[in-house]
mmCIF file of C-alpha atoms in Angstrom:
data_model
loop_
_atom_site.group_PDB
_atom_site.id
_atom_site.type_symbol
_atom_site.label_atom_id
_atom_site.label_comp_id
_atom_site.label_asym_id
_atom_site.label_seq_id
_atom_site.Cartn_x
_atom_site.Cartn_y
_atom_site.Cartn_z
ATOM 1 C CA MET Y 16 -7.001 -155.099 27.649
ATOM 2 C CA THR Y 17 -4.992 -152.460 29.532
ATOM 3 C CA GLN Y 18 -2.934 -151.699 26.397
ATOM 4 C CA LYS Y 19 -6.071 -151.246 24.466
ATOM 5 C CA ARG Y 20 -7.498 -148.830 27.096
ATOM 6 C CA THR Y 21 -4.256 -146.920 27.291
ATOM 7 C CA LEU Y 22 -4.268 -146.483 23.421
ATOM 8 C CA LEU Y 23 -7.921 -145.403 23.587
ATOM 9 C CA LYS Y 24 -7.169 -142.925 26.384
ATOM 10 C CA TYR Y 25 -4.215 -141.406 24.418
ATOM 11 C CA GLY Y 26 -6.201 -141.441 21.188
ATOM 12 C CA ILE Y 27 -9.110 -139.457 22.775
ATOM 13 C CA LEU Y 28 -6.719 -137.151 24.485
ATOM 14 C CA SER Y 29 -4.803 -136.417 21.174
ATOM 15 C CA LEU Y 30 -8.095 -135.786 19.308
ATOM 16 C CA ALA Y 31 -9.141 -133.416 22.053
ATOM 17 C CA LEU Y 32 -5.993 -131.483 21.908
ATOM 18 C CA ALA Y 33 -5.787 -131.400 18.020
ATOM 19 C CA ALA Y 34 -9.392 -130.208 17.703
ATOM 20 C CA PRO Y 35 -9.618 -126.439 17.577
ATOM 21 C CA LEU Y 36 -11.025 -124.833 20.710
ATOM 22 C CA SER Y 37 -13.898 -122.539 20.115
ATOM 23 C CA ALA Y 38 -13.015 -119.141 21.265
ATOM 24 C CA CYS Y 39 -15.438 -117.059 23.332
ATOM 25 C CA ALA Y 40 -15.814 -113.685 21.519
ATOM 26 C CA PHE Y 41 -16.045 -110.658 23.692
ATOM 27 C CA ASP Y 42 -16.502 -107.011 22.622
ATOM 28 C CA SER Y 43 -15.764 -105.053 25.887
ATOM 29 C CA LEU Y 44 -13.202 -104.905 28.588
ATOM 30 C CA THR Y 45 -14.141 -103.942 32.140
ATOM 31 C CA VAL Y 46 -11.370 -102.781 34.485
ATOM 32 C CA ILE Y 47 -12.195 -102.418 38.149
ATOM 33 C CA GLY Y 48 -9.928 -99.560 39.267
ATOM 34 C CA ASP Y 49 -6.978 -100.354 41.294
ATOM 35 C CA SER Y 50 -3.438 -99.155 41.717
ATOM 36 C CA LEU Y 51 -2.367 -101.202 38.837
ATOM 37 C CA SER Y 52 -5.027 -100.014 36.307
ATOM 38 C CA ASP Y 53 -4.635 -96.196 36.871
ATOM 39 C CA THR Y 54 -2.061 -93.828 38.086
ATOM 40 C CA GLY Y 55 -4.398 -92.067 40.425
ATOM 41 C CA ASN Y 56 -3.990 -88.529 41.552
ATOM 42 C CA ASN Y 57 -0.970 -89.048 43.840
ATOM 43 C CA GLY Y 58 1.631 -89.078 41.078
ATOM 44 C CA ARG Y 59 3.798 -91.840 39.748
ATOM 45 C CA TRP Y 60 4.456 -94.762 42.036
ATOM 46 C CA THR Y 61 6.081 -97.508 39.986
ATOM 47 C CA TRP Y 62 5.033 -96.792 36.300
ATOM 48 C CA ASP Y 63 5.085 -93.666 34.250
ATOM 49 C CA SER Y 64 1.898 -94.221 32.265
ATOM 50 C CA GLY Y 65 2.697 -91.082 30.189
ATOM 51 C CA GLN Y 66 5.460 -93.007 28.426
ATOM 52 C CA ASN Y 67 4.371 -96.617 29.015
ATOM 53 C CA LYS Y 68 0.988 -98.186 28.693
ATOM 54 C CA LEU Y 69 -0.572 -99.924 31.678
ATOM 55 C CA TYR Y 70 -1.759 -103.519 31.476
ATOM 56 C CA ASP Y 71 -5.357 -102.553 30.821
ATOM 57 C CA GLU Y 72 -4.412 -100.301 27.966
ATOM 58 C CA GLN Y 73 -2.171 -103.072 26.486
ATOM 59 C CA LEU Y 74 -4.996 -105.574 26.711
ATOM 60 C CA ALA Y 75 -7.530 -103.185 25.002
ATOM 61 C CA GLU Y 76 -4.990 -102.456 22.211
ATOM 62 C CA ARG Y 77 -4.225 -106.188 21.673
ATOM 63 C CA TYR Y 78 -7.879 -107.122 21.246
ATOM 64 C CA GLY Y 79 -8.905 -104.050 19.320
ATOM 65 C CA LEU Y 80 -11.093 -102.623 22.087
ATOM 66 C CA GLU Y 81 -11.505 -99.028 23.189
ATOM 67 C CA LEU Y 82 -10.793 -98.320 26.837
ATOM 68 C CA LYS Y 83 -12.994 -95.549 28.108
ATOM 69 C CA PRO Y 84 -13.121 -93.808 31.359
ATOM 70 C CA PHE Y 85 -15.918 -94.683 33.734
ATOM 71 C CA GLN Y 86 -17.854 -91.559 33.059
ATOM 72 C CA GLN Y 87 -18.195 -92.584 29.385
ATOM 73 C CA TRP Y 88 -18.990 -96.203 30.075
ATOM 74 C CA ARG Y 89 -22.459 -97.627 29.122
ATOM 75 C CA LEU Y 90 -23.896 -101.159 29.752
#
């Protein structure tokens, strides 16, 4: 009986892992400003965003989204 249960558990687990997961689609990216998402007005601290993209810019580019400044943002 325990061997049957074990096989059943592994069978269910393998089916769950093999089934494609439904992806949640999203069409916007909201970034709450912090020192990691903008360079601010105090100059460069750790990252030169003029030459390298910040993480929020990389995410937006990867998912084909447009990253807009707060003033241009609409709900």
